Short mmCIF file of N, CA and C in Angstrom, two decimals:
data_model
loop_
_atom_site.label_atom_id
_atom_site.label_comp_id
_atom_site.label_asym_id
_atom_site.label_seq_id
_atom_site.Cartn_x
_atom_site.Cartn_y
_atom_site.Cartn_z
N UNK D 1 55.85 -45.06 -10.42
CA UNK D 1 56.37 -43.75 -10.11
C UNK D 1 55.59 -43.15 -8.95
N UNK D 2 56.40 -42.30 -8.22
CA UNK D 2 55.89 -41.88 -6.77
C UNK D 2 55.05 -40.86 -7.41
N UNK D 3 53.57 -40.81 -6.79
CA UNK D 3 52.77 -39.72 -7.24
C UNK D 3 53.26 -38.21 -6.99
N UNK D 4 53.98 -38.12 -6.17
CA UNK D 4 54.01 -36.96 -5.27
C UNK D 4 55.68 -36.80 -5.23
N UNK D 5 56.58 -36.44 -6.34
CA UNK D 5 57.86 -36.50 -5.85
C UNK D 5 58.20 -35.67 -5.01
N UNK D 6 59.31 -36.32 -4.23
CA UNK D 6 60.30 -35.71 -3.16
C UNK D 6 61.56 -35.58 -3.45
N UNK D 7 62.00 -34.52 -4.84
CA UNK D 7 63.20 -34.46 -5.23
C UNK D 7 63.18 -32.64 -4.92
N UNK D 8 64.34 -32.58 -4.47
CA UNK D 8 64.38 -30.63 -3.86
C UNK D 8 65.26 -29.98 -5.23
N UNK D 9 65.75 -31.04 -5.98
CA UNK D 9 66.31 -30.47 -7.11
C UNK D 9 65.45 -30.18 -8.52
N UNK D 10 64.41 -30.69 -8.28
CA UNK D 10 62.95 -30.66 -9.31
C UNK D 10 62.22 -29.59 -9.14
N UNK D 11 62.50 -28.62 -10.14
CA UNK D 11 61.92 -27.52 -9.90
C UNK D 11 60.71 -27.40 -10.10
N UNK D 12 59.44 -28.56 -10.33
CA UNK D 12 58.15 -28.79 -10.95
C UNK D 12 57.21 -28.19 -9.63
N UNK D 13 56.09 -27.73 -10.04
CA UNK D 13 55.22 -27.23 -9.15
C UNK D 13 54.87 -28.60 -7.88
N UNK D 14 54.61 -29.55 -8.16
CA UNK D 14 54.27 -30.50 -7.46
C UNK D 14 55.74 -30.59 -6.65
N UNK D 15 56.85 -30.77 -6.83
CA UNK D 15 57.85 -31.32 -6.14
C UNK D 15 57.74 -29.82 -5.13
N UNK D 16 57.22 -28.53 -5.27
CA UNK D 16 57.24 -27.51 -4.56
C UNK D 16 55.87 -27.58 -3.37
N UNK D 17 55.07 -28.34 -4.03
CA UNK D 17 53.97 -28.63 -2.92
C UNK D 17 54.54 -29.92 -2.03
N UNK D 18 55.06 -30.81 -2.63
CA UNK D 18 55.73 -31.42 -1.53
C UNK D 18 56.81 -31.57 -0.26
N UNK D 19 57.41 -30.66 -0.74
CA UNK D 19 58.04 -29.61 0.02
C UNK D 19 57.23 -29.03 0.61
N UNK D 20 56.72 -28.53 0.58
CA UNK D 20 55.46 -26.90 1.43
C UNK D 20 54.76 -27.84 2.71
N UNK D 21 54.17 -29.46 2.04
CA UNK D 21 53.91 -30.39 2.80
C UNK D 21 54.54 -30.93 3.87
N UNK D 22 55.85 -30.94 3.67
CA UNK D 22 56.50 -31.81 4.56
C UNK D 22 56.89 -30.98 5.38
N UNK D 23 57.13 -29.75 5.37
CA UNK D 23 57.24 -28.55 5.93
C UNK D 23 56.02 -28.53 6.83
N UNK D 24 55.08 -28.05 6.11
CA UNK D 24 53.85 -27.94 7.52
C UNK D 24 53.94 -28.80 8.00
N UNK D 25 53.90 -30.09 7.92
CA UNK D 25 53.76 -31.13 8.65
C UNK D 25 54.80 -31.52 10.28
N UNK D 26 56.06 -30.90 9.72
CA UNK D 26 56.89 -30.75 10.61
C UNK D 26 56.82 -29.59 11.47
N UNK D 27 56.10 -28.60 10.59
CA UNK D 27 55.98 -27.46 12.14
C UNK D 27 55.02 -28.01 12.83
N UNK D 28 54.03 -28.39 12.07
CA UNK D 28 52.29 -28.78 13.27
C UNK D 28 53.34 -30.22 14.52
N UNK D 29 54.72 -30.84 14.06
CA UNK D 29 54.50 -31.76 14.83
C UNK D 29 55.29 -31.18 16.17
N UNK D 30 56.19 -29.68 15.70
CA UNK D 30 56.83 -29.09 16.26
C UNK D 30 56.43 -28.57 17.71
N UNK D 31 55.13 -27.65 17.00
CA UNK D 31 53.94 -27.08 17.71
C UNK D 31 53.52 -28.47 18.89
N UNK D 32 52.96 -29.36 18.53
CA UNK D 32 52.18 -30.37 19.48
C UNK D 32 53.53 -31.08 20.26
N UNK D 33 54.59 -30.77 19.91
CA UNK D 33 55.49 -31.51 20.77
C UNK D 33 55.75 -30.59 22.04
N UNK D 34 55.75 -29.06 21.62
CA UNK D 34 55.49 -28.17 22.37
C UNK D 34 54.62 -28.01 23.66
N UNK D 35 53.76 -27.91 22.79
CA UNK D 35 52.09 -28.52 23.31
C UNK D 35 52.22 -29.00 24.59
N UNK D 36 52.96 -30.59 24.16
CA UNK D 36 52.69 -31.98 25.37
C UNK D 36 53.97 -31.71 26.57
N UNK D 37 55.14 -30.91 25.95
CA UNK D 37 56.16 -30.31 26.90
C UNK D 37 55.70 -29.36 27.99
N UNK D 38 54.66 -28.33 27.40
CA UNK D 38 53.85 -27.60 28.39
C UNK D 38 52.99 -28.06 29.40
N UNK D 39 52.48 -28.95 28.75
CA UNK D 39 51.23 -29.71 29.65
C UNK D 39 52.33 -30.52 30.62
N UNK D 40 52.98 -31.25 30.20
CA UNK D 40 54.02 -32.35 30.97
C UNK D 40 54.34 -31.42 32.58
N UNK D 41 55.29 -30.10 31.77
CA UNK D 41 55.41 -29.44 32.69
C UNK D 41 54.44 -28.86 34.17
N UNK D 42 53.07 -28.22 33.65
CA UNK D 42 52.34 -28.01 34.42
C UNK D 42 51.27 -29.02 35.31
N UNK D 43 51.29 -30.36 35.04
CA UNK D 43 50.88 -31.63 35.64
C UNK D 43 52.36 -31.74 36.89
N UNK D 44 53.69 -31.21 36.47
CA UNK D 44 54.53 -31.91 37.32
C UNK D 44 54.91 -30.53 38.11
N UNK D 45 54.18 -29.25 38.03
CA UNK D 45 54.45 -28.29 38.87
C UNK D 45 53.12 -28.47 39.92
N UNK D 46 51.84 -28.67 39.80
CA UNK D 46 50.72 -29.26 40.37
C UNK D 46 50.75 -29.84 41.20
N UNK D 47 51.81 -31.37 40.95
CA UNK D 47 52.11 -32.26 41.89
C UNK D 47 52.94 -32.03 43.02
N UNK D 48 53.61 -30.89 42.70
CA UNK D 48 55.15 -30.47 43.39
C UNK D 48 56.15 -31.27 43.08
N UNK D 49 56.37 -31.76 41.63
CA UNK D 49 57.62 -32.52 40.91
C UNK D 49 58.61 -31.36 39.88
N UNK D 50 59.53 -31.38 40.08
CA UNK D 50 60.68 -30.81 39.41
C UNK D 50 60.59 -31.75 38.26
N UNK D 51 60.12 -30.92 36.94
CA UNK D 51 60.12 -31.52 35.62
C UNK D 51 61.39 -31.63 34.94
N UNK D 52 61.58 -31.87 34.31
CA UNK D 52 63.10 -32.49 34.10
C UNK D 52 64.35 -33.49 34.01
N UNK D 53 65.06 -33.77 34.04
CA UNK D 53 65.80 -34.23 34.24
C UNK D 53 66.37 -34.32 35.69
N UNK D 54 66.66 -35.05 36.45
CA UNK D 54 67.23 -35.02 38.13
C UNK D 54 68.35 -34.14 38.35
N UNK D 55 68.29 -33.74 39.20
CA UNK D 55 69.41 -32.48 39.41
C UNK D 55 71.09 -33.58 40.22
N UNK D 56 71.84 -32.90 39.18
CA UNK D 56 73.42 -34.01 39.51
C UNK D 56 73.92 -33.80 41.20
N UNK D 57 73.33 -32.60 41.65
CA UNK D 57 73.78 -32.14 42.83
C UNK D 57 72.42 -32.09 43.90
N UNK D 58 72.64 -32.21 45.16
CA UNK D 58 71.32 -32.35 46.18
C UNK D 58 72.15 -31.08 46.91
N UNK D 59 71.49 -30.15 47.81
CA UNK D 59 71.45 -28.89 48.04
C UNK D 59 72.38 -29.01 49.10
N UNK D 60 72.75 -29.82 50.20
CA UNK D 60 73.55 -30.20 50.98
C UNK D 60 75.60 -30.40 49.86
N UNK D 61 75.22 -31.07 49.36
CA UNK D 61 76.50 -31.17 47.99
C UNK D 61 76.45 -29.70 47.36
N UNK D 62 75.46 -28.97 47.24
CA UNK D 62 75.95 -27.42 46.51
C UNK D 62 76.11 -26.82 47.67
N UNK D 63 75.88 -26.68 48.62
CA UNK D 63 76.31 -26.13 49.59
C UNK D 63 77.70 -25.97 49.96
N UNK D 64 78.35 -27.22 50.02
CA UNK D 64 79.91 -27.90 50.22
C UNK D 64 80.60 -27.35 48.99
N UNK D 65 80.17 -27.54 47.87
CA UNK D 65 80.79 -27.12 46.87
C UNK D 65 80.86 -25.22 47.11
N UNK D 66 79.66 -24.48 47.00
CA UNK D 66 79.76 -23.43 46.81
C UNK D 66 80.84 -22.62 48.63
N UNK D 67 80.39 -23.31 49.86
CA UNK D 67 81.94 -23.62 50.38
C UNK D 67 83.25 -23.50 50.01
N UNK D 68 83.21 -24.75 49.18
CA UNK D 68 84.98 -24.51 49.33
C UNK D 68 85.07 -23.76 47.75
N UNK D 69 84.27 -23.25 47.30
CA UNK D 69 84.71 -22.05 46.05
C UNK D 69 84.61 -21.08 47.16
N UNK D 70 84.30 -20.55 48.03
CA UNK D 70 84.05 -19.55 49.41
C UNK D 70 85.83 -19.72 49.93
N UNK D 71 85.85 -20.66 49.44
CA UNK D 71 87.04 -20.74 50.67
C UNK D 71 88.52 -20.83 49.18
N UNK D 72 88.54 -20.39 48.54
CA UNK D 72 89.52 -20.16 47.12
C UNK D 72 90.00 -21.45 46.95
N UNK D 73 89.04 -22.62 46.57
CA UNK D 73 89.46 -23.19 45.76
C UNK D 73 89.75 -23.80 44.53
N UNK D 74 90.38 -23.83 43.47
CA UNK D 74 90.14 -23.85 42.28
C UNK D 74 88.49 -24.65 42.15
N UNK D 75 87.79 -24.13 40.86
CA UNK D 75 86.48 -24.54 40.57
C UNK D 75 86.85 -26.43 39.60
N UNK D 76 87.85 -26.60 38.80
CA UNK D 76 87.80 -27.76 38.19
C UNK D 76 88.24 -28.90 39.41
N UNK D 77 89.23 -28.89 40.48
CA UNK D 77 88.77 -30.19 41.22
C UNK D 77 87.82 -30.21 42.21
N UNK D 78 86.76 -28.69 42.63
CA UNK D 78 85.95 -29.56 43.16
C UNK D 78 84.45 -29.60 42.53
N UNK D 79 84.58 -29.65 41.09
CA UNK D 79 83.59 -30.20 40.43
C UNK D 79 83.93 -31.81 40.56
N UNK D 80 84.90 -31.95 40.02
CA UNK D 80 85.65 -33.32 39.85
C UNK D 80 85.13 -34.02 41.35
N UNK D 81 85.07 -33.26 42.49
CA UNK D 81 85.07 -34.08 43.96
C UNK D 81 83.44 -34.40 43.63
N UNK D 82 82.76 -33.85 43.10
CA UNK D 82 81.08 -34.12 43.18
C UNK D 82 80.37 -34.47 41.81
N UNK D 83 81.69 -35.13 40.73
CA UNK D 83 81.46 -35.54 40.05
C UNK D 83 80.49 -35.07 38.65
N UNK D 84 80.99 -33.99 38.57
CA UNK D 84 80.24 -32.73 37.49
C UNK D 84 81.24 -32.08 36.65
N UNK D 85 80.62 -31.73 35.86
CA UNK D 85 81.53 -30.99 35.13
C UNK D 85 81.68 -29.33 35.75
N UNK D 86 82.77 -28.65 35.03
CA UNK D 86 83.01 -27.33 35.76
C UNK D 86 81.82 -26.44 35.45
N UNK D 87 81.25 -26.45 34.10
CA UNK D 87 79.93 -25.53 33.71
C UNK D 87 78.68 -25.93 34.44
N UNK D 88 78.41 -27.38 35.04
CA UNK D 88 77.39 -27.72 35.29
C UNK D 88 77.66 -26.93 36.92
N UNK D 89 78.50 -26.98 37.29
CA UNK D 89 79.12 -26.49 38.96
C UNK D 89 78.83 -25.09 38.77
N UNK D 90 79.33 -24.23 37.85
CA UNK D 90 79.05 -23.07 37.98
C UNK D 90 77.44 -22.51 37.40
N UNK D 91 76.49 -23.54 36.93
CA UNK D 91 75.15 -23.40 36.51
C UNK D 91 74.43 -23.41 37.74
N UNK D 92 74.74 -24.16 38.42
CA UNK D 92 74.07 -24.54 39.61
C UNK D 92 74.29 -23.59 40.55
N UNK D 93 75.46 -23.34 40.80
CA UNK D 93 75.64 -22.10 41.75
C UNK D 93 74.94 -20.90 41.26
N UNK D 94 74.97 -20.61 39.86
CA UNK D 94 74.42 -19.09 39.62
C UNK D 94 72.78 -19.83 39.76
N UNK D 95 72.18 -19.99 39.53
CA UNK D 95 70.86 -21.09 39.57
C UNK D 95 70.46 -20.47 41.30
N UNK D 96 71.67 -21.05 42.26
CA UNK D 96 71.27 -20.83 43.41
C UNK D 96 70.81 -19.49 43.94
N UNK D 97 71.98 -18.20 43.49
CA UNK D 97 72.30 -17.72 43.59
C UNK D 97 70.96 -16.73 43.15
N UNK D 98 70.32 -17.03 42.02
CA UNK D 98 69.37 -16.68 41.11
C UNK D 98 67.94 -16.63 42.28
N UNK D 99 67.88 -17.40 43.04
CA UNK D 99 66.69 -18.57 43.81
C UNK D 99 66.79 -17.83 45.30
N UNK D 100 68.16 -16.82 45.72
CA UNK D 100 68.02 -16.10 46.87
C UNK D 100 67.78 -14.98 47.03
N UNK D 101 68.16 -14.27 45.54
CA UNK D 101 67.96 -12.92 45.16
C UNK D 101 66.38 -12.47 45.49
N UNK D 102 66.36 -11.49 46.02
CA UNK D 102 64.66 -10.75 46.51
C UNK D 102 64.02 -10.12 44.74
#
């Protein structure tokens, strides 16, 4: 028999400490995953690296895009022309948009 049950339907004091256990255990891993996301981040702002994931669009391509939305054209084919979705097209533009503001 497991010393330590892990039944959530066992209302016994022990099955409530094991619970309480597995619980902290998952915030502390929560916390340090945190942790190494912060640090990750500030090693790759240091370097002058954009942490993250690669951006789907290069600033020359949002340019063209935010263009021909300048110039009335529907937003779903020319996401489709630069191979994005329509939310990621309009993230990026407000993003830009965000990045000129004083």
């Amino acid at each position: 028999m497991d010393p330590i049950p892990i039944d959530t339907g066992d209302a016994s004091p022990m099955a409530e400490i094991a619970v309480a256990l597995l619980a902290l255990f998952a915030h502390m891993e929560r916390l340090f995953m945190l942790e190494r996301a912060a640090h990750a981040r500030e090693v790759a702002a240091v370097r002058g690296v954009r942490a993250g994931r690669p951006r789907k669009l290069t600033a020359d391509q949002l340019a063209a895009a935010r263009a021909a939305i300048a110039a009335e054209q529907k937003p779903d084919p020319v996401a489709a022309a630069f191979g994005v979705s329509r939310s990621t097209l309009y993230r990026y533009l407000s993003d830009s948009e965000k990045e000129h503001q004083p």
